[in-house]
PDB file of C-alpha atoms in Angstrom:
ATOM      1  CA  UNK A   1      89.872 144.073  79.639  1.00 46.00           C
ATOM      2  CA  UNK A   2      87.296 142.257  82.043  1.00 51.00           C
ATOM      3  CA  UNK A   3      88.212 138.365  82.423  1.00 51.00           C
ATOM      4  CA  UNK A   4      85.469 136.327  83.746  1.00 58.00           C
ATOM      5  CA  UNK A   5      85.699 132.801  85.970  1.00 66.00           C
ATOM      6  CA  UNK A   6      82.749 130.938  84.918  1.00 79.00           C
ATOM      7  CA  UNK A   7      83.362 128.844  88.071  1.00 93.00           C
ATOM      8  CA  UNK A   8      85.583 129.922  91.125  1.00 93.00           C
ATOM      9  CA  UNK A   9      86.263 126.091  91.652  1.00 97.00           C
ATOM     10  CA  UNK A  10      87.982 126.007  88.106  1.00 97.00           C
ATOM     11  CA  UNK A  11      90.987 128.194  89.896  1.00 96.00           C
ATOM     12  CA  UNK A  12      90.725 125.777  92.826  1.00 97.00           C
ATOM     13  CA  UNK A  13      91.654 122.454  90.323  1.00 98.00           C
ATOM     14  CA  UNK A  14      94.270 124.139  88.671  1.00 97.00           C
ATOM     15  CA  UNK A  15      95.574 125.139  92.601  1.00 95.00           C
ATOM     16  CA  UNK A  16      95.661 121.875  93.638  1.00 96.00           C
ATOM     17  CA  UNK A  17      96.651 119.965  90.253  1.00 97.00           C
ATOM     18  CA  UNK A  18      99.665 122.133  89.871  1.00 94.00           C
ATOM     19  CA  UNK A  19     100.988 123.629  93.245  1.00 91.00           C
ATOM     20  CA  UNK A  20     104.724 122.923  93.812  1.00 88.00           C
ATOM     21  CA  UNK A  21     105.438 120.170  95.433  1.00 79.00           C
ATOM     22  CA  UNK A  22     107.923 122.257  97.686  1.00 69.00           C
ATOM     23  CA  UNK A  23     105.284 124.640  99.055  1.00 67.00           C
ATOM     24  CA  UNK A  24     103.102 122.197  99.864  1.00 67.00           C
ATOM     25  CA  UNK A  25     103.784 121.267 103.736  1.00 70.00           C
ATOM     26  CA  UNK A  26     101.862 119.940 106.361  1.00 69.00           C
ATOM     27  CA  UNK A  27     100.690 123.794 107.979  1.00 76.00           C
ATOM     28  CA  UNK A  28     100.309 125.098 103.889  1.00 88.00           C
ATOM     29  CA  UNK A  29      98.695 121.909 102.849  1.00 92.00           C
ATOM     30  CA  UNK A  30      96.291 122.877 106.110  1.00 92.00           C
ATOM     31  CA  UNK A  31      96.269 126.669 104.908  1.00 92.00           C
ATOM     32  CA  UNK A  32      94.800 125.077 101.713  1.00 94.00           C
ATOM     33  CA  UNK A  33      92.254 123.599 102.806  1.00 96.00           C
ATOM     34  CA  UNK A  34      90.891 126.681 104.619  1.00 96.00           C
ATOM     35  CA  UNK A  35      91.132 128.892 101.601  1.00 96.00           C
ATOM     36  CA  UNK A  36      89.523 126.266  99.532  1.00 97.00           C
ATOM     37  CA  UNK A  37      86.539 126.219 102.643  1.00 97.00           C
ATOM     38  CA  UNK A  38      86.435 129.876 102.413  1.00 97.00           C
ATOM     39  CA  UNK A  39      86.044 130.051  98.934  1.00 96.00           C
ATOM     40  CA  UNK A  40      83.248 127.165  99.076  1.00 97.00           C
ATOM     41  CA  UNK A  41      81.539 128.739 102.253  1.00 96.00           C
ATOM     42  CA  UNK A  42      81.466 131.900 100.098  1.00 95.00           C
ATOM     43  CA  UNK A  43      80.095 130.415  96.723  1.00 95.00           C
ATOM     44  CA  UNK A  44      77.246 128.012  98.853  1.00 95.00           C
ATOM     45  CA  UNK A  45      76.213 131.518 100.491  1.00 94.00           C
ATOM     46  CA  UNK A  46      76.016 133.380  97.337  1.00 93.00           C
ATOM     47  CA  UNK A  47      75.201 131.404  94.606  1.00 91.00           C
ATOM     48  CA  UNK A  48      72.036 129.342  94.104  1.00 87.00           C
ATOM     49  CA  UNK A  49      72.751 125.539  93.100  1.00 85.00           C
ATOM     50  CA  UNK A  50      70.124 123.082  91.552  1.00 83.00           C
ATOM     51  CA  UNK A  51      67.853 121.210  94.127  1.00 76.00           C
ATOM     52  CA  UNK A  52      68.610 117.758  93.009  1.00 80.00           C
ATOM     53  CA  UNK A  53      72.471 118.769  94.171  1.00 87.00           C
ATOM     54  CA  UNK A  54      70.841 119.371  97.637  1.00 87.00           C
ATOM     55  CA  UNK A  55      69.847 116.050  98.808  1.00 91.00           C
ATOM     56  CA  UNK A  56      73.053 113.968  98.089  1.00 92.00           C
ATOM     57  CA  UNK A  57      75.305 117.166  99.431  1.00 94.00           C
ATOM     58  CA  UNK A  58      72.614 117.383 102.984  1.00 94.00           C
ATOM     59  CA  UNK A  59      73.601 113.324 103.816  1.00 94.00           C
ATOM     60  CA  UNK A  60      77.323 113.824 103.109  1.00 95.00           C
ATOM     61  CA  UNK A  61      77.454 116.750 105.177  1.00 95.00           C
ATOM     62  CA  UNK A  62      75.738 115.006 108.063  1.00 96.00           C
ATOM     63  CA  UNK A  63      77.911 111.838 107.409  1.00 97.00           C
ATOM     64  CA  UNK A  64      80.990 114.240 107.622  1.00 97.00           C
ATOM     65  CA  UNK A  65      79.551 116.455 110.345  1.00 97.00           C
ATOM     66  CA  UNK A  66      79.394 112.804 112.376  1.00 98.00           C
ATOM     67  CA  UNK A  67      83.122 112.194 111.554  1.00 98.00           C
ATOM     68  CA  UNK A  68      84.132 115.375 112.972  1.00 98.00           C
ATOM     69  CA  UNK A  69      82.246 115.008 116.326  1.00 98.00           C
ATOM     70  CA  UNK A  70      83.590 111.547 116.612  1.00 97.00           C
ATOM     71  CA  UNK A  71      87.344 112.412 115.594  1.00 97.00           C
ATOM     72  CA  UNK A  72      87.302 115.360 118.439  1.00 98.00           C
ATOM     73  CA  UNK A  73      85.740 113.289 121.039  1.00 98.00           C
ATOM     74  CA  UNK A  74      88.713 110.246 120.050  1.00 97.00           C
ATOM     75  CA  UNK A  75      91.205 113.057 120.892  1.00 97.00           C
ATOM     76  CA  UNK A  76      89.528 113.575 123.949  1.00 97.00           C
ATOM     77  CA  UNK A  77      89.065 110.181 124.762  1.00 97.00           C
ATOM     78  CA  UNK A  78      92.931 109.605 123.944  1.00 96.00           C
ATOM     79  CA  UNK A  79      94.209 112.299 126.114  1.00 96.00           C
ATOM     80  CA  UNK A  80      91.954 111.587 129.153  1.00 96.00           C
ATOM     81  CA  UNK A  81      92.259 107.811 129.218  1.00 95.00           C
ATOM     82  CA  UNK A  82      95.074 107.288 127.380  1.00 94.00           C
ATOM     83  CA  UNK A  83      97.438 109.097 128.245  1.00 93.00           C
ATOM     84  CA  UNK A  84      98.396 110.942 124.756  1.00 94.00           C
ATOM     85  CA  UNK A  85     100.895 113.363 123.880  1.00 93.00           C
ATOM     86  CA  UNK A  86      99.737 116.418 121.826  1.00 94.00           C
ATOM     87  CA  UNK A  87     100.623 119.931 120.643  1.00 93.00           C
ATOM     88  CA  UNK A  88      99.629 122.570 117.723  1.00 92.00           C
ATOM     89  CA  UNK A  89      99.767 119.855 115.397  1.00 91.00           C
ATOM     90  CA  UNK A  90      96.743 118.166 116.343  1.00 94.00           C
ATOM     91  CA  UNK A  91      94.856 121.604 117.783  1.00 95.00           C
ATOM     92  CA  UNK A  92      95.469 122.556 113.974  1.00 93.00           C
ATOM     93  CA  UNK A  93      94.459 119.119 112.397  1.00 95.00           C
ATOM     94  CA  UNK A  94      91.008 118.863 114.469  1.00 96.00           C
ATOM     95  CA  UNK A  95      88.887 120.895 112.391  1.00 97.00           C
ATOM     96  CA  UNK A  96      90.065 118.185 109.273  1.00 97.00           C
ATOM     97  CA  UNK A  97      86.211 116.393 108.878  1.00 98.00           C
ATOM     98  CA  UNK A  98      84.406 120.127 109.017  1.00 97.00           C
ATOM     99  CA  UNK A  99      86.348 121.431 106.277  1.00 97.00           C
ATOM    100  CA  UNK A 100      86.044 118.584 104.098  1.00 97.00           C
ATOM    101  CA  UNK A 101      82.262 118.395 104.599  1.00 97.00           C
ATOM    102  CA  UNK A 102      82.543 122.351 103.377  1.00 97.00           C
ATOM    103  CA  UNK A 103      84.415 121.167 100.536  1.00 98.00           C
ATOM    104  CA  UNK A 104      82.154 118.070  99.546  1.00 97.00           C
ATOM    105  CA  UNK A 105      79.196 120.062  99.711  1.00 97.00           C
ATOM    106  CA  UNK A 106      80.894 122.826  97.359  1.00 97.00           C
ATOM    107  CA  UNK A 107      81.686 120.077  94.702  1.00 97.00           C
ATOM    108  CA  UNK A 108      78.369 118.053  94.481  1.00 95.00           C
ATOM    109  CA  UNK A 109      76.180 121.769  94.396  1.00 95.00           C
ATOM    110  CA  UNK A 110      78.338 123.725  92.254  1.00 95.00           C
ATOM    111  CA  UNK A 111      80.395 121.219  89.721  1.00 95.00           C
ATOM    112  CA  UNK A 112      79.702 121.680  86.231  1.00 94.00           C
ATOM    113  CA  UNK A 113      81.110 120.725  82.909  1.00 93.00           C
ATOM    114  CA  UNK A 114      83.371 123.457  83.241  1.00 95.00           C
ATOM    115  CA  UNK A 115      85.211 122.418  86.056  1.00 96.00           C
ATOM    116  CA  UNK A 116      84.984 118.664  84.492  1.00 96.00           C
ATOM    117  CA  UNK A 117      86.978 120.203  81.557  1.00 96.00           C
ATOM    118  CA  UNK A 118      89.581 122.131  84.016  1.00 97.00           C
ATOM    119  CA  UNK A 119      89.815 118.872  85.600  1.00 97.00           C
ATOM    120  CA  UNK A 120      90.617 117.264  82.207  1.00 97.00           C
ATOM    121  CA  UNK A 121      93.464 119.721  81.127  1.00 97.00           C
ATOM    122  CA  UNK A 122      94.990 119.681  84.725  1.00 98.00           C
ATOM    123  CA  UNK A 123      95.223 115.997  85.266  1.00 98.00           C
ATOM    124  CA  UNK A 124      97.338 116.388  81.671  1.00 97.00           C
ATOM    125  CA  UNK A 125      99.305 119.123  82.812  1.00 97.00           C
ATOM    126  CA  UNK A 126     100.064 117.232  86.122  1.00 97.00           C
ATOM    127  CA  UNK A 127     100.953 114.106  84.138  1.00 96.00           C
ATOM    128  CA  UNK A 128     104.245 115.871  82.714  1.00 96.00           C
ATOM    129  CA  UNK A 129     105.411 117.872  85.621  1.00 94.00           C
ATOM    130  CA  UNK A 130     104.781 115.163  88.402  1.00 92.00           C
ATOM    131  CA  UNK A 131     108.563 115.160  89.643  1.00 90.00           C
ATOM    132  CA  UNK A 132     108.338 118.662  90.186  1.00 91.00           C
ATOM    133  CA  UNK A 133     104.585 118.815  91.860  1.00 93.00           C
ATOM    134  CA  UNK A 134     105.166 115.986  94.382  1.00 92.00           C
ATOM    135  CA  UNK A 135     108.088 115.712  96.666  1.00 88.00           C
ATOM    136  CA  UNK A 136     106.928 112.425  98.424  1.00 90.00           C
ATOM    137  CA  UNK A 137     107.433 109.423  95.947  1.00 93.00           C
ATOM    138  CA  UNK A 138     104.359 107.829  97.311  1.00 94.00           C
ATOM    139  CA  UNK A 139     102.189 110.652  96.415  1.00 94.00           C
ATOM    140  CA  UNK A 140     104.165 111.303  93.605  1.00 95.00           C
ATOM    141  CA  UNK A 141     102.606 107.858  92.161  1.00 96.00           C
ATOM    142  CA  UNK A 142      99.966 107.980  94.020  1.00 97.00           C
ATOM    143  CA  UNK A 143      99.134 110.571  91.910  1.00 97.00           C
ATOM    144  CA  UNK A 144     100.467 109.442  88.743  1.00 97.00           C
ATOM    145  CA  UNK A 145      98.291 106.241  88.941  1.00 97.00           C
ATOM    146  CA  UNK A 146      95.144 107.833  89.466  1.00 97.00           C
ATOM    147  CA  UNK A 147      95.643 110.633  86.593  1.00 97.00           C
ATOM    148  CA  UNK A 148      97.018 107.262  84.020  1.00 97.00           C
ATOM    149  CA  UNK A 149      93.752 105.299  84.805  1.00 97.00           C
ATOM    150  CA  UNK A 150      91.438 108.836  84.181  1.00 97.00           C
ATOM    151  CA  UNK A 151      93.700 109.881  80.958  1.00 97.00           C
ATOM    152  CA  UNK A 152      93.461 106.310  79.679  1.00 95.00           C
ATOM    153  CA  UNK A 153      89.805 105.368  79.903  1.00 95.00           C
ATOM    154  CA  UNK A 154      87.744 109.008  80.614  1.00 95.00           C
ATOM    155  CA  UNK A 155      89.853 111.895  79.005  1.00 95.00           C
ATOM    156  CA  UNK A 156      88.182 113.392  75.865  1.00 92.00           C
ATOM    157  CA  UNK A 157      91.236 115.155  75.237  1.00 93.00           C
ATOM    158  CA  UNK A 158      92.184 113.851  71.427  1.00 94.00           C
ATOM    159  CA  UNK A 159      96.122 113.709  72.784  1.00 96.00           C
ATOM    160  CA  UNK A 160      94.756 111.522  75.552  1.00 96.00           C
ATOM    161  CA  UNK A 161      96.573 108.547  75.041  1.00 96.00           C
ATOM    162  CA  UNK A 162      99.467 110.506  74.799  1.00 97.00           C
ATOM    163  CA  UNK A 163      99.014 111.675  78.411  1.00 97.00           C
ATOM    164  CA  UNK A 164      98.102 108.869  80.021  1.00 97.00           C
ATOM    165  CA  UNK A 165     101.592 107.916  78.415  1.00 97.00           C
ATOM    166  CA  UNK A 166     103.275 110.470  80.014  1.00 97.00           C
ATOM    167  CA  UNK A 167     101.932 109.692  83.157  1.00 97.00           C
ATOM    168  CA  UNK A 168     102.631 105.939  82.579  1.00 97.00           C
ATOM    169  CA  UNK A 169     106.296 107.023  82.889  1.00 97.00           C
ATOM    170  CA  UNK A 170     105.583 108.824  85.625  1.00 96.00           C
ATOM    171  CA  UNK A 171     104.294 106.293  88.108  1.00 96.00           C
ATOM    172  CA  UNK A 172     107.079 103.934  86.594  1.00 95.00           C
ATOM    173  CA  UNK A 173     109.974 105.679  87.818  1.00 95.00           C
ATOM    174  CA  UNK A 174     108.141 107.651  90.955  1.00 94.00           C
ATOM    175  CA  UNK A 175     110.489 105.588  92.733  1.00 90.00           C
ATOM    176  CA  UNK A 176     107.692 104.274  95.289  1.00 89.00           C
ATOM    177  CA  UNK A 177     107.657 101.066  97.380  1.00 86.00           C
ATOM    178  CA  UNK A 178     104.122 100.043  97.126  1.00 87.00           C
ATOM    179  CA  UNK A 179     102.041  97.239  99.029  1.00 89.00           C
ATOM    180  CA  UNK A 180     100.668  96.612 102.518  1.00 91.00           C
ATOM    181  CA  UNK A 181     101.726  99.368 104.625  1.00 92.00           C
ATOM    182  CA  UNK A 182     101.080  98.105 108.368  1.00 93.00           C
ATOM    183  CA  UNK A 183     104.217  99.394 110.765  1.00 94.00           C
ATOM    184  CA  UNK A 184     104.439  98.053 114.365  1.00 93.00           C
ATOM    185  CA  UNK A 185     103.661 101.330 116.090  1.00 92.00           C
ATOM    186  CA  UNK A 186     100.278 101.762 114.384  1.00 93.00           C
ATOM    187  CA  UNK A 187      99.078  98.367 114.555  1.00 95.00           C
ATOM    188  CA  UNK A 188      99.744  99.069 118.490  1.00 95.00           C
ATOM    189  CA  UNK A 189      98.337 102.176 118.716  1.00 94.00           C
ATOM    190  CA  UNK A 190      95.219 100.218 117.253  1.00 96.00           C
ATOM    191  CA  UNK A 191      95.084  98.302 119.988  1.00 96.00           C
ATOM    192  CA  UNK A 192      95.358 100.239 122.909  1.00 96.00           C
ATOM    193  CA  UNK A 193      92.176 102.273 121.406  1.00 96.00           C
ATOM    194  CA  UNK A 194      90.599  99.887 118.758  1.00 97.00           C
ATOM    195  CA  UNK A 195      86.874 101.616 118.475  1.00 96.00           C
ATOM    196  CA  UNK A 196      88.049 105.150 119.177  1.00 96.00           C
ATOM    197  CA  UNK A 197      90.835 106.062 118.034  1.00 96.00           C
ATOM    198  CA  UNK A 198      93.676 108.416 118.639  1.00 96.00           C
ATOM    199  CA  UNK A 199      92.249 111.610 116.638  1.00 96.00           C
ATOM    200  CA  UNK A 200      94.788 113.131 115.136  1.00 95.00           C
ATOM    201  CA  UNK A 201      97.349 111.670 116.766  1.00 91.00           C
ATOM    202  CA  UNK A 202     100.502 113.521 115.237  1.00 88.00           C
ATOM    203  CA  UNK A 203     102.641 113.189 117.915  1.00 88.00           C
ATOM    204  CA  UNK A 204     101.405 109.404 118.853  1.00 88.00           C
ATOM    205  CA  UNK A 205     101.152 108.028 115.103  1.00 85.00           C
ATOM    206  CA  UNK A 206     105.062 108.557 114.039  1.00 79.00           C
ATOM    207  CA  UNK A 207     105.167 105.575 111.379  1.00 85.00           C
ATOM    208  CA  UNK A 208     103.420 106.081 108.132  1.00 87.00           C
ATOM    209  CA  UNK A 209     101.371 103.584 107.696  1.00 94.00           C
ATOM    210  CA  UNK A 210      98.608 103.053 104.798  1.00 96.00           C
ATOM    211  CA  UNK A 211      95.682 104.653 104.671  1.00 97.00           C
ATOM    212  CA  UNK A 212      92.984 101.811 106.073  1.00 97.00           C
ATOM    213  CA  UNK A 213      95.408 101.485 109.272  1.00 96.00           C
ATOM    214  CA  UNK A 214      95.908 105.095 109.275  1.00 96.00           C
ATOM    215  CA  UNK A 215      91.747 105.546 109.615  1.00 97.00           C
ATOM    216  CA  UNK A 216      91.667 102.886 112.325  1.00 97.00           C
ATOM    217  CA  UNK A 217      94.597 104.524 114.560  1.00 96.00           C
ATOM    218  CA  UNK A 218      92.689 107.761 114.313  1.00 96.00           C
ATOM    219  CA  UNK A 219      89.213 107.349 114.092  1.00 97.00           C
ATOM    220  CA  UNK A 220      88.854 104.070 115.559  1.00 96.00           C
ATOM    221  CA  UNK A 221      86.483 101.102 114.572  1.00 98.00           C
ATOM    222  CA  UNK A 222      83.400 103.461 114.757  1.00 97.00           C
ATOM    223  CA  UNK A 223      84.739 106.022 112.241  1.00 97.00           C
ATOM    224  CA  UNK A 224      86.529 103.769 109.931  1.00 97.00           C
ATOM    225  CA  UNK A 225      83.317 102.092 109.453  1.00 97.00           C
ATOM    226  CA  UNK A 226      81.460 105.397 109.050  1.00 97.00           C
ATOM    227  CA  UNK A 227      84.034 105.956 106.508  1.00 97.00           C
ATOM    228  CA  UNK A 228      83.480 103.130 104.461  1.00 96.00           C
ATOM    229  CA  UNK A 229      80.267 103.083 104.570  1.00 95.00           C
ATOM    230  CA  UNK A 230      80.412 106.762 102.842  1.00 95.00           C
ATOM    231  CA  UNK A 231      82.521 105.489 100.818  1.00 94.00           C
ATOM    232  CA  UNK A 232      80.888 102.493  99.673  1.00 93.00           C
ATOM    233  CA  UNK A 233      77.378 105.172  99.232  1.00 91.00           C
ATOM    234  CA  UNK A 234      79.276 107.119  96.795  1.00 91.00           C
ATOM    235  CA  UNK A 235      81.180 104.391  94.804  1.00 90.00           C
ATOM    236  CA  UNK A 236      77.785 102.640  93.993  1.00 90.00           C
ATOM    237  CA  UNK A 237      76.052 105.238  93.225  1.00 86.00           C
ATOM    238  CA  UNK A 238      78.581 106.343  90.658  1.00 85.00           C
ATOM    239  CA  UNK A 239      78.472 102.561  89.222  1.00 86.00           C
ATOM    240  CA  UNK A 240      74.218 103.272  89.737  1.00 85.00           C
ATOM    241  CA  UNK A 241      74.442 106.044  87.545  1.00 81.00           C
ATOM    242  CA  UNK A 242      76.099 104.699  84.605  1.00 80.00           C
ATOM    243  CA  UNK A 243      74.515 102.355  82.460  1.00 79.00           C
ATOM    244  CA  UNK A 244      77.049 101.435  79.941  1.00 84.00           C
ATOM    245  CA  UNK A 245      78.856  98.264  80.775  1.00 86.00           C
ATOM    246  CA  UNK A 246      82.166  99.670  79.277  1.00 89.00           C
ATOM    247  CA  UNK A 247      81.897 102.623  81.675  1.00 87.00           C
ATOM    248  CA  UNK A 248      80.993 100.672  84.571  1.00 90.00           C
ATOM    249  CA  UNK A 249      83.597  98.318  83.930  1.00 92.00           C
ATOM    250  CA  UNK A 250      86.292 101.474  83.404  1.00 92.00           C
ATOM    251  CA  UNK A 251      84.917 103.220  86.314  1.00 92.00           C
ATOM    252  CA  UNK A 252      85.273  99.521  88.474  1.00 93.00           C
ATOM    253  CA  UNK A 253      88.807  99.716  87.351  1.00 94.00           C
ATOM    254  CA  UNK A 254      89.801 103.437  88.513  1.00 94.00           C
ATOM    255  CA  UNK A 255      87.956 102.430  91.989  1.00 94.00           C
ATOM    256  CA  UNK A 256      89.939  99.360  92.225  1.00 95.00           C
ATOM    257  CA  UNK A 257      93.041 101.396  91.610  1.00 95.00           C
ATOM    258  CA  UNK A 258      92.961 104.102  94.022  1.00 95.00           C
ATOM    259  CA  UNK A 259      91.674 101.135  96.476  1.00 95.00           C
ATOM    260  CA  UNK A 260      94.780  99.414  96.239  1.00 96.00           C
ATOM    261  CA  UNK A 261      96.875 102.622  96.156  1.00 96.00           C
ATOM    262  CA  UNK A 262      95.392 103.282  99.587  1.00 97.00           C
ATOM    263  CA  UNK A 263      97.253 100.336 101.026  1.00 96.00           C
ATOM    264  CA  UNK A 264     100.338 101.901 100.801  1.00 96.00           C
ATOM    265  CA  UNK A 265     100.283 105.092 102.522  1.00 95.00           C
ATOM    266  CA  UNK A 266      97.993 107.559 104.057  1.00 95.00           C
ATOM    267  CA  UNK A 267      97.559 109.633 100.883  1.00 96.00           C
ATOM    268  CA  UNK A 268      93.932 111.052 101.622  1.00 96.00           C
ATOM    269  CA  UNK A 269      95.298 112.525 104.720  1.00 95.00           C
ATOM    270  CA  UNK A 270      96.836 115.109 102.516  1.00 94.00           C
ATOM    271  CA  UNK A 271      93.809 117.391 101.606  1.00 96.00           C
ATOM    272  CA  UNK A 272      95.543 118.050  98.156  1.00 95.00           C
ATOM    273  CA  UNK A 273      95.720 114.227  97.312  1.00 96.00           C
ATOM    274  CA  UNK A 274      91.927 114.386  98.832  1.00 97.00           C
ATOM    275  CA  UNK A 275      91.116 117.261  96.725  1.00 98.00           C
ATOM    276  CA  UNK A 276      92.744 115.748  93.564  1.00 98.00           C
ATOM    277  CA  UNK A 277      91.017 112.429  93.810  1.00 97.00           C
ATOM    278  CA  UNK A 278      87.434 114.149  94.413  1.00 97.00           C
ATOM    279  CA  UNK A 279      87.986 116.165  91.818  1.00 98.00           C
ATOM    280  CA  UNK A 280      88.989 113.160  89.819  1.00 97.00           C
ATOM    281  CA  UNK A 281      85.948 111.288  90.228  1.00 95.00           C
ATOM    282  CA  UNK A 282      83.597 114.358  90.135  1.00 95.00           C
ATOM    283  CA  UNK A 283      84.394 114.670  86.581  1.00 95.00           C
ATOM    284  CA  UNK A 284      84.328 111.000  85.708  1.00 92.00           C
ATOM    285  CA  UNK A 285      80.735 111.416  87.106  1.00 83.00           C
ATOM    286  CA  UNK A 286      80.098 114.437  85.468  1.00 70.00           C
ATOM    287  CA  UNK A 287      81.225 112.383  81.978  1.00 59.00           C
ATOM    288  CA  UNK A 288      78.681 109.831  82.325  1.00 54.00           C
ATOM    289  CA  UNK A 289      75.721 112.405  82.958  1.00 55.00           C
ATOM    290  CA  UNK A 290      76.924 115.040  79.875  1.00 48.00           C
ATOM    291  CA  UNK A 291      77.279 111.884  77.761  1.00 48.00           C
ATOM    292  CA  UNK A 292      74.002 110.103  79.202  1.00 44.00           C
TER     293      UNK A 292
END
C-alpha cells in the first residue's frame, strides 16, 4: 500500500502543532527549524508554484534577507564596541532571519487548501492536549489564545465551538502572568545599543522580557522598525484582501490578540510559536480566498 502526502508542509503543521512540549528545547527547537528549511529549500527547488505566489514571497525574502544582515552585523557591532559576552548559543542562533525567510517563502508559494485544512484539525487537536504540548505557561497560553480566537471565528470544523471551548479552558488555567513585560536588564541593554542591537544576545539578554523589547535589545531601532513595517505589509494586506466586514472585523480581532499577547513574552522567538502563528494566519488567509 502506497500512501501519498499531497503537501510535504501538511507533515510540517502537524510537527509543530503537536510536538511534546518536553522535546522541544532551545538546540531542538533550532534543529526544527533547519529540518523545516530543508524540507522548504527542497520543495521551492523541485516543485513549481503559481507566479502570483512569486512576487509577495521575492519582497519578504528581501525584507528577511535585510534582517539577517542587520542582526549579524548588531552581533558584531556588540562584541567590538560593546564589549559582549558570547558562546555557541548565539553562533547557533545567527542564522535565525535566513531560515525564516526559507520558511516564509515555502508558505506563501506552496500553501494550499490542504494544508489550510491540516491547519484546521491541528489547531483542534492542540486545543485538548495543550498542558502536555507546552511546558512554558506563557506559551502554553500563548498558544491557547491564538488557537480560541481561530476555532471561534474561522474554523469550519462543525464541532468548532466545541474546540474553541476546549481551548477556552485552556488559556484559563495556563497559569500565565500576562501584561507588559519590560525587566530592568533589557530596558538597559536597550540603551547601551538603542539602534543596533545586541543580536542574539543569549548570554547578555538573561531576563525574559516581551516580545517588542525583546526585538529592540536584539535588533535595535533599525530592525525593530524593519520588523514592523513587515509586519504592518502583511496585516493590511490580509484586511486588503477580505471584503466582508464580518471577516475583517474577526480577522482585526485575532491581530489584536496575538498583538497584545506579544507584550508579555518573547513568544515569536521560539520558531515553533513562529511557525504556529504563520501557519495560523496562512489559513485564515487561505479562508477568505477559497470562500471569496
Amino acid at each position: 500500500m502506497t500512501v501519498t502526502l499531497r503537501n510535504p508542509m501538511i507533515a510540517i503543521v502537524w510537527l509543530v502543532f503537536l510536538l511534546p512540549g518536553r522535546f522541544v528545547g532551545m538546540r531542538l527547537d533550532l534543529a526544527l527549524a533547519v529540518a523545516v528549511a530543508a524540507v522548504a529549500g527542497a520543495t521551492l527547488w523541485t516543485k513549481p508554484s503559481s507566479w502570483e505566489s512569486r512576487a509577495p514571497a521575492r519582497r519578504a525574502f528581501v525584507l528577511l534577507g535585510v534582517l539577517q544582515g542587520l542582526y549579524v552585523f548588531s552581533y558584531l557591532y556588540a562584541l567590538a564596541f560593546k564589549g559582549a559576552q558570547t558562546g555557541p548559543q548565539d553562533i547557533l542562533d545567527l542564522p535565525r532571519w535566513l531560515l525564516l525567510g526559507t520558511f516564509v517563502v515555502y508558505l506563501i508559494r506552496h500553501h494550499d487548501a490542504s494544508v489550510r485544512e491540516a491547519t484546521d484539525s491541528a489547531a483542534a487537536a492542540a486545543a485538548y492536549a495543550s498542558w502536555f504540548l507546552f511546558d512554558v505557561p506563557g506559551e502554553r497560553a500563548y498558544a491557547a489564545a491564538l488557537c480560541l480566537c481561530y476555532l471561534l471565528l474561522f474554523s469550519r470544523s462543525k464541532k468548532k465551538y466545541v474546540h474553541a471551548a476546549a481551548a477556552a479552558v485552556s488559556f484559563a488555567f495556563a497559569g500565565a502572568r500576562l501584561g507588559w513585560s519590560a525587566p530592568a536588564d533589557a530596558l538597559r541593554h536597550v540603551r547601551l545599543s538603542p539602534f543596533l542591537g545586541w543580536g542574539p544576545g543569549r548570554y547578555e539578554l538573561l531576563s525574559p522580557a516581551g516580545q517588542y523589547v525583546t526585538w529592540l535589545a536584539k535588533d535595535g531601532a533599525l530592525g525593530a522598525l524593519l520588523i514592523a513595517g513587515g509586519l504592518l505589509w502583511a496585516f493590511s494586506r490580509l484586511l486588503r484582501d477580505e471584503d466582508d466586514l464580518r471577516r475583517r472585523a474577526a480577522l482585526a480581532a485575532i491581530l489584536l490578540c496575538g498583538a497584545l499577547l506579544l507584550m508579555s513574552g518573547p513568544y515569536l522567538d521560539s520558531f515553533r510559536l513562529l511557525f504556529m502563528t504563520s501557519f495560523l494566519f496562512a489559513a485564515v488567509h487561505e479562508h477568505g480566498e477559497v470562500r471569496g
